[in-house]
PDB file of C-alpha atoms in Angstrom:
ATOM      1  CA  UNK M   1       0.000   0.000   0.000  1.00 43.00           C
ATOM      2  CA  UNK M   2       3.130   2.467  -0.294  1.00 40.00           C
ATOM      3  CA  UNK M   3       1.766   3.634  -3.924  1.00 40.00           C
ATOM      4  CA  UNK M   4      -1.166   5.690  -4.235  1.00 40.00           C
ATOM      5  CA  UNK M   5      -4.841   4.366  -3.896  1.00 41.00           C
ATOM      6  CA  UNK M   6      -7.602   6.186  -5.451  1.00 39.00           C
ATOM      7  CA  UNK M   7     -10.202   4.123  -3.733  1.00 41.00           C
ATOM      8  CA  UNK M   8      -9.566   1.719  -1.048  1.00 43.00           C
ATOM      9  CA  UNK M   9     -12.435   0.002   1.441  1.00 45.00           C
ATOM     10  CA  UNK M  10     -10.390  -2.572   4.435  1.00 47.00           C
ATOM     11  CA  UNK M  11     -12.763  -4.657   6.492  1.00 46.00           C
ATOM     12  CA  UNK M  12     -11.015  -6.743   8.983  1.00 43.00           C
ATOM     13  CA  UNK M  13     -13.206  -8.827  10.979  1.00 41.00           C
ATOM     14  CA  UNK M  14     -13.406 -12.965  10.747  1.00 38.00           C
ATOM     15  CA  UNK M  15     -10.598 -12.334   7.858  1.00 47.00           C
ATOM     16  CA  UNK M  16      -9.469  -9.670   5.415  1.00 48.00           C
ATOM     17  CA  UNK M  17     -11.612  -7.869   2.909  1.00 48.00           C
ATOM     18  CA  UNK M  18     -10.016  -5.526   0.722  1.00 44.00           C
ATOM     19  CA  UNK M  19     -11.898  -4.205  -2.315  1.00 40.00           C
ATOM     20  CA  UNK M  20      -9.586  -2.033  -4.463  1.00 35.00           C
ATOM     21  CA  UNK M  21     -10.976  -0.061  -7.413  1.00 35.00           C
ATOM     22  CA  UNK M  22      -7.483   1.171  -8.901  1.00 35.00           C
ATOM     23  CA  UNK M  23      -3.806   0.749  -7.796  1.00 33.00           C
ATOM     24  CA  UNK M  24      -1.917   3.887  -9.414  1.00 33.00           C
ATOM     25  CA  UNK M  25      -0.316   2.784 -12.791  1.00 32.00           C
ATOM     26  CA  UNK M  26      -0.622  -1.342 -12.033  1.00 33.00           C
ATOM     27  CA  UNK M  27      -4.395  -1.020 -12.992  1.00 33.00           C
ATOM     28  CA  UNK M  28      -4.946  -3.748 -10.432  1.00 32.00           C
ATOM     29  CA  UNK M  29      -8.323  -5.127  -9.860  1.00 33.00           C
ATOM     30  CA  UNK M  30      -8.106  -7.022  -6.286  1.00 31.00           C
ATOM     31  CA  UNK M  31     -11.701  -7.282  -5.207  1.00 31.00           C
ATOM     32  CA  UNK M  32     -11.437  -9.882  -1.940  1.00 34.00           C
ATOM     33  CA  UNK M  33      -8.522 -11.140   0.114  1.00 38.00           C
ATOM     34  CA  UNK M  34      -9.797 -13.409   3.117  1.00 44.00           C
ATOM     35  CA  UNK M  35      -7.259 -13.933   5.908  1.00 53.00           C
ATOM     36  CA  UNK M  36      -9.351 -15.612   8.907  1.00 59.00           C
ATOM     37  CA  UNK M  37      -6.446 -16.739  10.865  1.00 65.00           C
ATOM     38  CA  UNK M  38      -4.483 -13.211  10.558  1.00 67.00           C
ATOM     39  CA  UNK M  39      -2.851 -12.821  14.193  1.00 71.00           C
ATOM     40  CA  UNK M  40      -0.326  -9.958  13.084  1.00 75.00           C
ATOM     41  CA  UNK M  41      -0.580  -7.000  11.210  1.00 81.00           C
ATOM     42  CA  UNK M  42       3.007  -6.557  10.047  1.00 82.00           C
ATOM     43  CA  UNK M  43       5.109  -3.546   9.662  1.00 87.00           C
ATOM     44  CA  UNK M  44       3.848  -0.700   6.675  1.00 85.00           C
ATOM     45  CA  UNK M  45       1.000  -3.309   6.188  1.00 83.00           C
ATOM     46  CA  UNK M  46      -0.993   0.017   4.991  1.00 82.00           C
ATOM     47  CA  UNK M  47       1.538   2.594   5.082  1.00 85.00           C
ATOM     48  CA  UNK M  48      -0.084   6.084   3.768  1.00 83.00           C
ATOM     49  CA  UNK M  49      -3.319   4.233   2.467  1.00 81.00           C
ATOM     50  CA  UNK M  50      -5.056   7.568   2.258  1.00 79.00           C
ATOM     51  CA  UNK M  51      -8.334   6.671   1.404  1.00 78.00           C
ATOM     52  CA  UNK M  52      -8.989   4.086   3.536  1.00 79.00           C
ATOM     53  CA  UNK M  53     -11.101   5.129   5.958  1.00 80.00           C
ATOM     54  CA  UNK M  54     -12.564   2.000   7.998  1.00 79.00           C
ATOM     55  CA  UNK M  55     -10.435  -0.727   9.896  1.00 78.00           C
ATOM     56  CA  UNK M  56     -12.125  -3.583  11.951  1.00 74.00           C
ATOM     57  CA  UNK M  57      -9.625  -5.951  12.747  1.00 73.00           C
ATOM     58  CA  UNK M  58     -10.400  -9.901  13.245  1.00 72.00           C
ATOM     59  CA  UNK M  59     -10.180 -11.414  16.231  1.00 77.00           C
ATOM     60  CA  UNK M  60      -7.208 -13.369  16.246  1.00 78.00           C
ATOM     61  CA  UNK M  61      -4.569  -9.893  16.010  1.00 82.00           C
ATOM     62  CA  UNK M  62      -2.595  -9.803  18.365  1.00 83.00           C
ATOM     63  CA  UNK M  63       0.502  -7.230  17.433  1.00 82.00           C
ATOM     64  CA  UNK M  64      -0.403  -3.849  15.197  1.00 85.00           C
ATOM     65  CA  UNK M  65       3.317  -3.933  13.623  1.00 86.00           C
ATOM     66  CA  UNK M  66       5.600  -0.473  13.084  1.00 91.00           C
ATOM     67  CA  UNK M  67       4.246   1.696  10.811  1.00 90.00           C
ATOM     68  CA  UNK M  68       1.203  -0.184  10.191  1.00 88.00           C
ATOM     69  CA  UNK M  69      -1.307   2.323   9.301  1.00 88.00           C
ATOM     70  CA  UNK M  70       1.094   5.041   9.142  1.00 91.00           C
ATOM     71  CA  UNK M  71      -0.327   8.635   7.141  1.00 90.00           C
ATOM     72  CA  UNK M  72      -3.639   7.019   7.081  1.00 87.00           C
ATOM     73  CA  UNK M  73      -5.358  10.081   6.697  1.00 88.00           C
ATOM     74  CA  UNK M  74      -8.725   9.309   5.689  1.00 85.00           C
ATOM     75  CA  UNK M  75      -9.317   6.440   8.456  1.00 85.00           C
ATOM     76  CA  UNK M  76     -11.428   7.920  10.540  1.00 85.00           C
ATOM     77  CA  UNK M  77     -12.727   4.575  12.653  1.00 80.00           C
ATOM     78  CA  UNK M  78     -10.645   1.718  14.142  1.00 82.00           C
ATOM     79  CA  UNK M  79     -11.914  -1.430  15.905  1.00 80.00           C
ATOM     80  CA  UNK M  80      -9.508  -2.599  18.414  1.00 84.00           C
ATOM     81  CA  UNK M  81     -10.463  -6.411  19.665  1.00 83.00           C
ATOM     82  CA  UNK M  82      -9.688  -7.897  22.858  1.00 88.00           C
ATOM     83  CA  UNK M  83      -7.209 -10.064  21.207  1.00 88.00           C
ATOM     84  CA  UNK M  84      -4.432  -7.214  20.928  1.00 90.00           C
ATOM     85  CA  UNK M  85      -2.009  -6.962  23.228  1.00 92.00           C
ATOM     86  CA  UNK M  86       0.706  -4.212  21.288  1.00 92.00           C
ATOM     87  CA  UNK M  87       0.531  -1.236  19.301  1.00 93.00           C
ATOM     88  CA  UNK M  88       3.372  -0.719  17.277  1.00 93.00           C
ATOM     89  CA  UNK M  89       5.694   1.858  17.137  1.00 95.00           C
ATOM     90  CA  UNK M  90       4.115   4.453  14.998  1.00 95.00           C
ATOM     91  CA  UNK M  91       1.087   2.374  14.074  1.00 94.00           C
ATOM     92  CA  UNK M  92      -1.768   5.423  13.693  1.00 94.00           C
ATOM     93  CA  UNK M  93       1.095   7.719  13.825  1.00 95.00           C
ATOM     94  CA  UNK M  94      -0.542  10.930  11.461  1.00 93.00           C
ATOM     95  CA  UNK M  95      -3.655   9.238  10.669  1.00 93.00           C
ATOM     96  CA  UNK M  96      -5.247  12.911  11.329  1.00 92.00           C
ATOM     97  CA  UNK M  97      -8.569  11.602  10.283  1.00 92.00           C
ATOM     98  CA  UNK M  98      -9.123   9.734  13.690  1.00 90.00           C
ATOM     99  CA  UNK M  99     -11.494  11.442  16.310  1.00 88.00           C
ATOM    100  CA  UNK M 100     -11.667   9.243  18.812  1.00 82.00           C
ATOM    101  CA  UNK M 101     -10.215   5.351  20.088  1.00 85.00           C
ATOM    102  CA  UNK M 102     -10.796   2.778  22.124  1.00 82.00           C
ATOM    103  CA  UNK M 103      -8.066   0.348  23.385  1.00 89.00           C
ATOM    104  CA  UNK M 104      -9.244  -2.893  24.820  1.00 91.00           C
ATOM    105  CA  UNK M 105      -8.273  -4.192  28.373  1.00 93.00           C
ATOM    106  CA  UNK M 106      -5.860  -6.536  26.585  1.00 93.00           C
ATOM    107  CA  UNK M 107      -3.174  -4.311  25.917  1.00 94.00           C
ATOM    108  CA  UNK M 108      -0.774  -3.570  27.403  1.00 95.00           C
ATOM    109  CA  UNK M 109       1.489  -1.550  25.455  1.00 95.00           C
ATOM    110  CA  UNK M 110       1.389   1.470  23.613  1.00 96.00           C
ATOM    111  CA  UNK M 111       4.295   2.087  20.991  1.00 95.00           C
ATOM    112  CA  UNK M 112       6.490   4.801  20.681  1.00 96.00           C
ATOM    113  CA  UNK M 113       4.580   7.515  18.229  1.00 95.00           C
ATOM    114  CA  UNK M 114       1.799   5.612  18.145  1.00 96.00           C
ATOM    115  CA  UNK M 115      -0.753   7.876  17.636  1.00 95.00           C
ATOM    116  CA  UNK M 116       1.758  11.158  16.852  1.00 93.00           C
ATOM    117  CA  UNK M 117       0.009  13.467  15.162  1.00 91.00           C
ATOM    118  CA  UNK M 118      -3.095  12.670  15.209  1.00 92.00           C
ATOM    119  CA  UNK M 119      -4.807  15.920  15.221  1.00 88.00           C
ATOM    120  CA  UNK M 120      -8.150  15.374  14.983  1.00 90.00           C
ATOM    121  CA  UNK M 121      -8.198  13.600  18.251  1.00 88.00           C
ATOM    122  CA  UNK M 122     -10.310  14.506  20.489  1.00 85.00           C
ATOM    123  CA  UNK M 123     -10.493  11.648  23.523  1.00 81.00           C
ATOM    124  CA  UNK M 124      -8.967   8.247  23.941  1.00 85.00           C
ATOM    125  CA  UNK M 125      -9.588   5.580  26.613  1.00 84.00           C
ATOM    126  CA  UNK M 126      -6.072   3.582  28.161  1.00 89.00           C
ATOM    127  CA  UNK M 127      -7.305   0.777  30.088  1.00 91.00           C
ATOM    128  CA  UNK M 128      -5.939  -0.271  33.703  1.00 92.00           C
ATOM    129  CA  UNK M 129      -4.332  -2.956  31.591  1.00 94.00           C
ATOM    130  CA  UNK M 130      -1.795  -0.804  30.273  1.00 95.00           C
ATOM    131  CA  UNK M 131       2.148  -0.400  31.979  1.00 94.00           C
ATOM    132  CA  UNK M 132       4.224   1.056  29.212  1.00 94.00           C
ATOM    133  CA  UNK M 133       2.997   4.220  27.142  1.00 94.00           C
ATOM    134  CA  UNK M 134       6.100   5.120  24.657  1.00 94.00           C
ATOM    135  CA  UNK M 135       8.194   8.074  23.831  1.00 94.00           C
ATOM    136  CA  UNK M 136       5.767  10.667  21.868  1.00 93.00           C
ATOM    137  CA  UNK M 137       3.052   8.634  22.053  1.00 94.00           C
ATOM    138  CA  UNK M 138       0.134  10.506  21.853  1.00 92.00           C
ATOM    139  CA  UNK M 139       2.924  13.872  20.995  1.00 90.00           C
ATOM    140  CA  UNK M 140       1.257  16.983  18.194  1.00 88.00           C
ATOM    141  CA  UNK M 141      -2.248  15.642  19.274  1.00 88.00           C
ATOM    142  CA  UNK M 142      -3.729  18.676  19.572  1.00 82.00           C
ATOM    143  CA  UNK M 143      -7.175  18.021  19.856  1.00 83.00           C
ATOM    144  CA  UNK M 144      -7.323  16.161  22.741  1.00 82.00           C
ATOM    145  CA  UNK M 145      -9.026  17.628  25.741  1.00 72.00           C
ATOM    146  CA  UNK M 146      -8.257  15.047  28.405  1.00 71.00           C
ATOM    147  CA  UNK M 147      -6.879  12.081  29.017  1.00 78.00           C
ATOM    148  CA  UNK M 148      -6.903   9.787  32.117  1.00 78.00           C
ATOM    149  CA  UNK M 149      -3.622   7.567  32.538  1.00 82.00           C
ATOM    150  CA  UNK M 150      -4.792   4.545  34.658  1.00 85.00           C
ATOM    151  CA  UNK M 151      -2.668   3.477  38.048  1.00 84.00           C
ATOM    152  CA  UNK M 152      -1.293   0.334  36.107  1.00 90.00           C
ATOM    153  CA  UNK M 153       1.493   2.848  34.160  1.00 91.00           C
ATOM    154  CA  UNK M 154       4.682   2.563  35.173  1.00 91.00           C
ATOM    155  CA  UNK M 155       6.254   4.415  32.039  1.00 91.00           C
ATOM    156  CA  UNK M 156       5.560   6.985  30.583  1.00 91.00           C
ATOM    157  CA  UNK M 157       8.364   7.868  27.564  1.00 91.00           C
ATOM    158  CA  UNK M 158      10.238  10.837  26.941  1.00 90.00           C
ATOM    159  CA  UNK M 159       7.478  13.686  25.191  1.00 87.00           C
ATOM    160  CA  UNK M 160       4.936  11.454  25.527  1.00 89.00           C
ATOM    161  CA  UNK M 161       1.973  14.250  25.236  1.00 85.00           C
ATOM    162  CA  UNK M 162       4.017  16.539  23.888  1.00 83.00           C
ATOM    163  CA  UNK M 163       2.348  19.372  21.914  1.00 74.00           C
ATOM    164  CA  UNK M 164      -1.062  18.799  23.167  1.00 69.00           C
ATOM    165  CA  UNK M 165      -2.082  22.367  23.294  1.00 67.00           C
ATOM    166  CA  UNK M 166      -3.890  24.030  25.823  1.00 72.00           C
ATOM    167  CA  UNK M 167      -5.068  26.627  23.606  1.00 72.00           C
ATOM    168  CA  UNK M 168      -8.841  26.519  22.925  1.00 78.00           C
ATOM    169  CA  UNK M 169      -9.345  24.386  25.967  1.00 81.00           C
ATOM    170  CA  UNK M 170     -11.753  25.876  29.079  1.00 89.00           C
ATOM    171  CA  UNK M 171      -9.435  26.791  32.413  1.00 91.00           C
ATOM    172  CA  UNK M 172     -11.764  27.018  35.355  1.00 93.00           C
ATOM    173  CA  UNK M 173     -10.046  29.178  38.606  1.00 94.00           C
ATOM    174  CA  UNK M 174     -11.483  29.303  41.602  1.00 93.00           C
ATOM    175  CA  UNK M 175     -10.619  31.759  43.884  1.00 93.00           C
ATOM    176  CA  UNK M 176      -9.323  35.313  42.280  1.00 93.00           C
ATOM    177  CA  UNK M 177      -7.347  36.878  44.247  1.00 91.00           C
ATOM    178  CA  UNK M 178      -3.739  38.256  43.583  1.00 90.00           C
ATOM    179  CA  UNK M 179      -2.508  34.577  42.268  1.00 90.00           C
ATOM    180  CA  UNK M 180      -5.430  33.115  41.096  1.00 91.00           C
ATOM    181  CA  UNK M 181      -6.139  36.660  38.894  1.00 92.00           C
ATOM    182  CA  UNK M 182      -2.565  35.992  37.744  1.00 91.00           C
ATOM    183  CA  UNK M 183      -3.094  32.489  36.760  1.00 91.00           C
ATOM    184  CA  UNK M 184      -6.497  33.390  34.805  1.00 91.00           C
ATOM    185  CA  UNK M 185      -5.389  36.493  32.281  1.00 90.00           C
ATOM    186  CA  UNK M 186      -2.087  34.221  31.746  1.00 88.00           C
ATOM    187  CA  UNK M 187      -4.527  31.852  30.866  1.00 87.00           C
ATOM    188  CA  UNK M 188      -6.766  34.083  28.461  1.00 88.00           C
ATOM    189  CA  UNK M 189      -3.352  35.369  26.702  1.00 83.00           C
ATOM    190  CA  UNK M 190      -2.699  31.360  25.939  1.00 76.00           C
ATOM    191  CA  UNK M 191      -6.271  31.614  24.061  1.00 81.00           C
ATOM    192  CA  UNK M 192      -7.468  29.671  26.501  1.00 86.00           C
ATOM    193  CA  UNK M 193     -11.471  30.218  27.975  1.00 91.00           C
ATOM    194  CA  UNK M 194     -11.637  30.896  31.485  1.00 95.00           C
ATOM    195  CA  UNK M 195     -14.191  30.555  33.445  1.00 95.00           C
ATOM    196  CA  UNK M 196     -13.905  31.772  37.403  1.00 95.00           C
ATOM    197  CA  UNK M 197     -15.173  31.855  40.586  1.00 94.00           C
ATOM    198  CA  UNK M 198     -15.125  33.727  43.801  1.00 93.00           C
ATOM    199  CA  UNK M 199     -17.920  34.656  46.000  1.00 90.00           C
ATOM    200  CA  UNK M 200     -15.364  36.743  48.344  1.00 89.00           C
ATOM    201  CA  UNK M 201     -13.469  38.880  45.337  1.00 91.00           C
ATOM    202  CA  UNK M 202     -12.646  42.142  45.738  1.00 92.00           C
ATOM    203  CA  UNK M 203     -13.421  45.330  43.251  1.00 91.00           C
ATOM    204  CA  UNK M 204      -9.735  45.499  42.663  1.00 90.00           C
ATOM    205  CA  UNK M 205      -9.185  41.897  41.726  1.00 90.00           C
ATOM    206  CA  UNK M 206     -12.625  42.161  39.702  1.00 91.00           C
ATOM    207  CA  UNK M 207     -11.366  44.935  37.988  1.00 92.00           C
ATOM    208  CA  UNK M 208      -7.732  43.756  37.272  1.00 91.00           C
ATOM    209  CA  UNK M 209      -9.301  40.693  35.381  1.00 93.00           C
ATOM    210  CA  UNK M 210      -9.187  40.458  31.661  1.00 92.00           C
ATOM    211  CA  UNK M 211     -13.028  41.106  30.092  1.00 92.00           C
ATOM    212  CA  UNK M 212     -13.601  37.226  28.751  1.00 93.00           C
ATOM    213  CA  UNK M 213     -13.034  35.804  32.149  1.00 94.00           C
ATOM    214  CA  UNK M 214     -16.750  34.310  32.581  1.00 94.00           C
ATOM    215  CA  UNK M 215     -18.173  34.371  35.967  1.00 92.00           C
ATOM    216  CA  UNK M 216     -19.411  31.094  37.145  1.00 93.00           C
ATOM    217  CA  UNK M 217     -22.471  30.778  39.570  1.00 91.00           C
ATOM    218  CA  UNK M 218     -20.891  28.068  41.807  1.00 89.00           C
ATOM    219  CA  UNK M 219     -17.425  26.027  41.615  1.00 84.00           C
ATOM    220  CA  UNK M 220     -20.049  23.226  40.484  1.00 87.00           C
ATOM    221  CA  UNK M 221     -20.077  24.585  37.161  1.00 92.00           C
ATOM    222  CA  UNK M 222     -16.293  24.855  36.895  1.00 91.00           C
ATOM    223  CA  UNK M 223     -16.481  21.162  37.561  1.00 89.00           C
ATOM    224  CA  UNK M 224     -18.983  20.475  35.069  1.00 89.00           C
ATOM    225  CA  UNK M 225     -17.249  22.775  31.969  1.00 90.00           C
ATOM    226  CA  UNK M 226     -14.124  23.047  32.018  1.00 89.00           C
ATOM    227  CA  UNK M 227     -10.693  20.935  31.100  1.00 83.00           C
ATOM    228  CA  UNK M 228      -9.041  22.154  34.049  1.00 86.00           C
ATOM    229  CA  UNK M 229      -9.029  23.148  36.773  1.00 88.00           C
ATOM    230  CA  UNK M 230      -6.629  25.816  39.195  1.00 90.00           C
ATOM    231  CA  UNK M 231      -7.515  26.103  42.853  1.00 89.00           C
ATOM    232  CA  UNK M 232      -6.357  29.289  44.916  1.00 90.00           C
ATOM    233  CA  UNK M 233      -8.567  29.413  48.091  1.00 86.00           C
ATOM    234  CA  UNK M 234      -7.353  29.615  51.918  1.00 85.00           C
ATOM    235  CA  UNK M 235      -7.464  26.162  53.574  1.00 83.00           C
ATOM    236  CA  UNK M 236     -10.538  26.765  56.231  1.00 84.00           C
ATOM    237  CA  UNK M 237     -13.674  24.237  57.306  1.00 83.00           C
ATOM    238  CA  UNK M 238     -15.019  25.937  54.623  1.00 79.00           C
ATOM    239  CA  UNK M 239     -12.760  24.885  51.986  1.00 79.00           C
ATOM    240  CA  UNK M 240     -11.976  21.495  53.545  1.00 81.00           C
ATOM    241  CA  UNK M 241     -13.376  18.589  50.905  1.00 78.00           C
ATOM    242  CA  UNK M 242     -14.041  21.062  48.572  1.00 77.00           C
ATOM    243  CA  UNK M 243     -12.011  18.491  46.033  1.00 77.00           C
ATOM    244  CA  UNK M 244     -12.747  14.616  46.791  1.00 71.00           C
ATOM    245  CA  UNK M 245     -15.451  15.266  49.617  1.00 49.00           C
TER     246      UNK M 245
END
């Protein structure tokens, strides 16, 4: 798949379907391959197929190789099964199609670039299965607004999340005093949105604010909005539990 596809459909589930309309200057007509017993998808096994756009691999894969669906970027859904238990280095690495993924509870290892690049990607779920996530894993995915990294990783590679922005993502701050006023117009000049809350703030701090910090009724609703989160409030019984009551 390293030369150009004009049209290419991949359905992976008991085997390998591949229907292929034309294949560059080899005017190739390959219509069905069936591979039920496929346990490894090997290295550049669809390196830069642009147009496909649909993967759903068969049960028996265990291993995504290097590479595998490298510069995919049309593929815009992937079917992980239960049965896998590596992705490669680099295997969805720029497939910029991709808006969300799912990896089973049977892996436990996520390559090195694995999924580099992939800008369109906007969540991703690591299971408690998972020890080992690789250098620049998930690095340039800019999209993503959060990401929860289970107790079972012990590694975590060099750049890992790397380039995934902040800006465009929703900062809540509660409490606005001095620091917290600080923290919030840094955050606005990052093009983040900021949303705050103090029921105690002075007209100073008010006014030293920038204008698109949003006032929120209750730290509830910071909770409820926004990416993150920056806390700058006294510890008193009134602040006690305010975080994991």
């Amino acid at each position: 798949c390293r030369i150009a596809l004009a049209q290419l459909e991949v359905q992976i589930a008991l085997g390998l379907n591949i229907k292929v309309t034309y294949v560059s200057s080899y005017q190739a007509q390959v219509t069905v391959l069936n591979a039920p017993r496929l346990a490894t998808i090997g290295n550049g096994a669809f390196y830069a197929c642009r147009n496909l756009t649909s993967v759903y691999f068969p049960s028996l894969v265990e291993v995504t190789g290097t590479d595998a669906f490298y510069n995919c970027t049309g593929l815009t859904s992937v079917t992980i099964p239960d049965s896998v238990t590596s992705i490669g280095d680099y295997a969805f690495s720029s497939c910029t199609g991709l808006t969300s993924i799912t990896i089973p509870d049977s892996v436990t290892s996520i390559g090195s670039y694995a999924f580099s690049g992939c800008t369109g990607l906007t969540s991703i779920t690591i299971p408690d299965s998972v020890t080992s996530i690789g250098e620049s894993a998930f690095s340039g995915c800019t999209g993503l607004t959060g990401i929860r990294i289970p107790a079972s990783v012990v590694s975590i590679g060099k750049s890992a999340f790397a380039g995934c922005e902040i800006k465009g993502k929703k900062l809540g701050v509660i409490g606005l005093g001095a620091i917290g006023g600080m923290v919030a117009n840094a955050a606005v000049s990052l093009g983040m949105t900021v949303m705050g809350y103090d029921p105690y703030i002075t007209a100073k701090a008010a006014w030293s604010l920038a204008p698109s910090v949003r006032q929120a009724s209750d730290y509830k609703e910071i909770f409820q909005n926004c990416d993150y989160m920056s806390l700058h409030v006294p510890a008193t019984p009134q602040t006690k539990n305010m975080i994991n009551a």
